[in-house]
Amino acid sequence: YVVFLCVKPNVLKTVLKEIRKEVEGKLVVSTAAAVTVGFCKRVVPKARFVRIMPNVAILVQESFTAYCCDDDVTKEDREKIKEVLDVMGRSMEIEERYMDAVTAVSGSGPGYLSVIVEALTYAGLKVGLPRDLALISAAQAVLGTAKLVLETGQSAAQIRDSVTTPGGTTVEAIYEVEGSGIRQALMRAVEAATKKSEKIRKQWE
């Protein structure tokens, strides 16, 4: 059996204690952000734990879900979990030490990208587009660019260069974007989110 525990970190310990007997010997998948597999293992030593970090795009089966396992999780368990998680998008097993950073990049990523889509939408409104046209053109541009990266193997820089014509509209826009400090802002955002995740995690070690 695979047991999914989709609860908030502050109630996870209580829930685990309540169901301890029922989950002993079973594979338990926890979505509780920042709570380590070691913490879970100390509460229920006889269960096998997997910690996952999906994002909100799971609602449309486009999440990236990072996961890590305790040492008792078998090869068969790992294959089973990956099969389940891949239905929800893409997944990858990682070392637990990377979870804070993945939380900042992928878990919080839809938040940053929503700001970008919203900004592009309002930019469209500013230059005269109807609201629905501005929104769909902005959102589809983000979706299409992501698919180009994932499905063609092109880097983000290659895609940028492929649409940047000397003296054209895109290079004019990129000049303005680079001058705004957007790269540094996103890097600072990810760094801040990583540090926040680390701070929360330390409560559960």
mmCIF file of C-alpha atoms in Angstrom, residues 11-163:
data_model
loop_
_atom_site.group_PDB
_atom_site.id
_atom_site.type_symbol
_atom_site.label_atom_id
_atom_site.label_comp_id
_atom_site.label_asym_id
_atom_site.label_seq_id
_atom_site.Cartn_x
_atom_site.Cartn_y
_atom_site.Cartn_z
ATOM 1 C CA VAL A 11 -0.243 18.775 12.341
ATOM 2 C CA LEU A 12 1.898 16.084 10.686
ATOM 3 C CA LYS A 13 3.375 14.736 13.925
ATOM 4 C CA THR A 14 -0.064 14.433 15.527
ATOM 5 C CA VAL A 15 -1.498 12.674 12.481
ATOM 6 C CA LEU A 16 1.434 10.261 12.278
ATOM 7 C CA LYS A 17 1.033 9.336 15.936
ATOM 8 C CA GLU A 18 -2.681 8.711 15.420
ATOM 9 C CA ILE A 19 -2.156 6.398 12.429
ATOM 10 C CA ARG A 20 1.154 4.865 13.517
ATOM 11 C CA LYS A 21 -0.130 1.293 13.707
ATOM 12 C CA GLU A 22 -1.943 1.556 10.380
ATOM 13 C CA VAL A 23 1.117 2.774 8.432
ATOM 14 C CA GLU A 24 3.796 0.545 9.939
ATOM 15 C CA GLY A 25 5.402 -1.477 7.159
ATOM 16 C CA LYS A 26 3.825 0.721 4.480
ATOM 17 C CA LEU A 27 5.152 3.329 2.069
ATOM 18 C CA VAL A 28 4.116 6.799 3.245
ATOM 19 C CA VAL A 29 4.314 9.843 0.959
ATOM 20 C CA SER A 30 4.320 13.214 2.729
ATOM 21 C CA THR A 31 3.538 16.556 1.109
ATOM 22 C CA ALA A 32 4.259 18.518 4.300
ATOM 23 C CA ALA A 33 6.619 21.287 3.231
ATOM 24 C CA ALA A 34 10.002 21.459 4.988
ATOM 25 C CA VAL A 35 9.415 18.369 7.171
ATOM 26 C CA THR A 36 12.303 15.947 6.668
ATOM 27 C CA VAL A 37 12.028 12.202 6.147
ATOM 28 C CA GLY A 38 14.199 11.827 9.244
ATOM 29 C CA PHE A 39 11.582 13.581 11.373
ATOM 30 C CA CYS A 40 8.839 11.316 10.016
ATOM 31 C CA LYS A 41 11.010 8.255 10.583
ATOM 32 C CA ARG A 42 11.533 9.153 14.223
ATOM 33 C CA VAL A 43 7.771 9.268 14.759
ATOM 34 C CA VAL A 44 7.054 6.001 12.897
ATOM 35 C CA PRO A 45 10.327 4.036 12.588
ATOM 36 C CA LYS A 46 8.690 1.029 10.914
ATOM 37 C CA ALA A 47 7.224 2.937 7.944
ATOM 38 C CA ARG A 48 9.062 3.854 4.732
ATOM 39 C CA PHE A 49 8.888 7.570 3.938
ATOM 40 C CA VAL A 50 8.997 9.631 0.761
ATOM 41 C CA ARG A 51 8.908 13.423 0.922
ATOM 42 C CA ILE A 52 7.575 15.223 -2.151
ATOM 43 C CA MET A 53 7.482 18.838 -3.304
ATOM 44 C CA PRO A 54 4.948 19.388 -6.096
ATOM 45 C CA ASN A 55 3.572 22.734 -7.206
ATOM 46 C CA VAL A 56 0.130 24.109 -7.987
ATOM 47 C CA ALA A 57 0.414 23.064 -11.651
ATOM 48 C CA ILE A 58 -0.426 19.569 -10.411
ATOM 49 C CA LEU A 59 -4.047 20.680 -10.910
ATOM 50 C CA VAL A 60 -3.494 20.495 -14.680
ATOM 51 C CA GLN A 61 -1.012 17.586 -14.570
ATOM 52 C CA GLU A 62 1.946 19.872 -15.284
ATOM 53 C CA SER A 63 3.708 19.909 -11.915
ATOM 54 C CA PHE A 64 7.394 19.341 -11.427
ATOM 55 C CA THR A 65 7.569 17.147 -8.339
ATOM 56 C CA ALA A 66 10.884 16.613 -6.595
ATOM 57 C CA TYR A 67 11.027 13.759 -4.114
ATOM 58 C CA CYS A 68 13.461 12.155 -1.699
ATOM 59 C CA CYS A 69 13.352 8.848 0.129
ATOM 60 C CA ASP A 70 14.537 7.402 3.409
ATOM 61 C CA ASP A 71 17.093 4.587 3.300
ATOM 62 C CA ASP A 72 14.460 1.871 3.754
ATOM 63 C CA VAL A 73 12.563 2.776 0.572
ATOM 64 C CA THR A 74 13.118 -0.063 -1.895
ATOM 65 C CA LYS A 75 13.872 0.061 -5.607
ATOM 66 C CA GLU A 76 10.350 -1.225 -6.256
ATOM 67 C CA ASP A 77 8.934 1.551 -4.037
ATOM 68 C CA ARG A 78 10.905 4.182 -5.965
ATOM 69 C CA GLU A 79 9.666 2.898 -9.320
ATOM 70 C CA LYS A 80 6.085 2.894 -8.046
ATOM 71 C CA ILE A 81 6.317 6.443 -6.701
ATOM 72 C CA LYS A 82 7.867 7.814 -9.893
ATOM 73 C CA GLU A 83 5.135 6.175 -11.959
ATOM 74 C CA VAL A 84 2.455 7.844 -9.828
ATOM 75 C CA LEU A 85 4.137 11.259 -9.761
ATOM 76 C CA ASP A 86 4.792 11.292 -13.504
ATOM 77 C CA VAL A 87 1.031 11.140 -14.076
ATOM 78 C CA MET A 88 0.904 14.572 -12.433
ATOM 79 C CA GLY A 89 3.608 16.093 -14.654
ATOM 80 C CA ARG A 90 7.336 15.444 -14.362
ATOM 81 C CA SER A 91 9.200 14.098 -11.351
ATOM 82 C CA MET A 92 12.754 13.514 -10.220
ATOM 83 C CA GLU A 93 14.314 11.879 -7.178
ATOM 84 C CA ILE A 94 16.802 14.234 -5.550
ATOM 85 C CA GLU A 95 18.992 14.373 -2.465
ATOM 86 C CA GLU A 96 17.092 15.865 0.444
ATOM 87 C CA ARG A 97 19.683 18.633 0.844
ATOM 88 C CA TYR A 98 18.368 20.159 -2.400
ATOM 89 C CA MET A 99 14.751 20.324 -1.235
ATOM 90 C CA ASP A 100 14.902 23.874 0.136
ATOM 91 C CA ALA A 101 16.241 25.203 -3.171
ATOM 92 C CA VAL A 102 13.752 23.196 -5.242
ATOM 93 C CA THR A 103 10.962 24.531 -3.040
ATOM 94 C CA ALA A 104 12.127 28.050 -3.905
ATOM 95 C CA VAL A 105 12.526 27.462 -7.659
ATOM 96 C CA SER A 106 9.699 25.062 -8.478
ATOM 97 C CA GLY A 107 7.342 25.074 -5.512
ATOM 98 C CA SER A 108 7.187 28.879 -5.481
ATOM 99 C CA GLY A 109 7.837 29.214 -9.221
ATOM 100 C CA PRO A 110 4.179 29.552 -10.255
ATOM 101 C CA GLY A 111 3.987 32.553 -7.927
ATOM 102 C CA TYR A 112 6.820 34.373 -9.697
ATOM 103 C CA LEU A 113 5.530 33.427 -13.135
ATOM 104 C CA SER A 114 2.028 34.597 -12.249
ATOM 105 C CA VAL A 115 3.474 38.034 -11.549
ATOM 106 C CA ILE A 116 5.189 37.953 -14.951
ATOM 107 C CA VAL A 117 2.029 36.828 -16.770
ATOM 108 C CA GLU A 118 0.043 39.524 -14.977
ATOM 109 C CA ALA A 119 2.628 42.164 -15.901
ATOM 110 C CA LEU A 120 2.595 41.075 -19.556
ATOM 111 C CA THR A 121 -1.200 41.147 -19.534
ATOM 112 C CA TYR A 122 -1.268 44.704 -18.214
ATOM 113 C CA ALA A 123 1.405 45.645 -20.726
ATOM 114 C CA GLY A 124 -0.910 44.350 -23.440
ATOM 115 C CA LEU A 125 -3.736 46.462 -22.036
ATOM 116 C CA LYS A 126 -1.456 49.497 -21.994
ATOM 117 C CA VAL A 127 -0.738 49.155 -25.711
ATOM 118 C CA GLY A 128 -4.402 48.668 -26.566
ATOM 119 C CA LEU A 129 -5.156 44.932 -26.496
ATOM 120 C CA PRO A 130 -8.530 43.686 -25.207
ATOM 121 C CA ARG A 131 -8.153 42.007 -21.788
ATOM 122 C CA ASP A 132 -8.862 38.438 -22.943
ATOM 123 C CA LEU A 133 -6.440 38.745 -25.868
ATOM 124 C CA ALA A 134 -3.742 40.244 -23.641
ATOM 125 C CA LEU A 135 -4.107 37.445 -21.088
ATOM 126 C CA ILE A 136 -4.129 34.499 -23.477
ATOM 127 C CA SER A 137 -1.235 35.832 -25.547
ATOM 128 C CA ALA A 138 0.865 36.377 -22.411
ATOM 129 C CA ALA A 139 0.045 33.015 -20.816
ATOM 130 C CA GLN A 140 0.525 31.062 -24.049
ATOM 131 C CA ALA A 141 3.902 32.735 -24.625
ATOM 132 C CA VAL A 142 5.073 31.480 -21.204
ATOM 133 C CA LEU A 143 3.668 27.992 -21.825
ATOM 134 C CA GLY A 144 5.163 27.755 -25.309
ATOM 135 C CA THR A 145 8.591 28.922 -24.171
ATOM 136 C CA ALA A 146 8.626 26.336 -21.374
ATOM 137 C CA LYS A 147 7.708 23.573 -23.834
ATOM 138 C CA LEU A 148 10.485 24.658 -26.196
ATOM 139 C CA VAL A 149 13.020 24.311 -23.373
ATOM 140 C CA LEU A 150 11.693 20.936 -22.218
ATOM 141 C CA GLU A 151 10.911 19.322 -25.563
ATOM 142 C CA THR A 152 13.590 20.622 -27.944
ATOM 143 C CA GLY A 153 16.564 20.761 -25.611
ATOM 144 C CA GLN A 154 17.243 24.383 -26.496
ATOM 145 C CA SER A 155 18.525 26.604 -23.724
ATOM 146 C CA ALA A 156 16.636 29.719 -22.718
ATOM 147 C CA ALA A 157 19.469 31.782 -24.214
ATOM 148 C CA GLN A 158 19.167 29.978 -27.557
ATOM 149 C CA ILE A 159 15.429 30.637 -27.681
ATOM 150 C CA ARG A 160 15.973 34.295 -26.838
ATOM 151 C CA ASP A 161 18.602 34.628 -29.570
ATOM 152 C CA SER A 162 16.382 32.869 -32.123
ATOM 153 C CA VAL A 163 13.702 35.557 -31.802
#
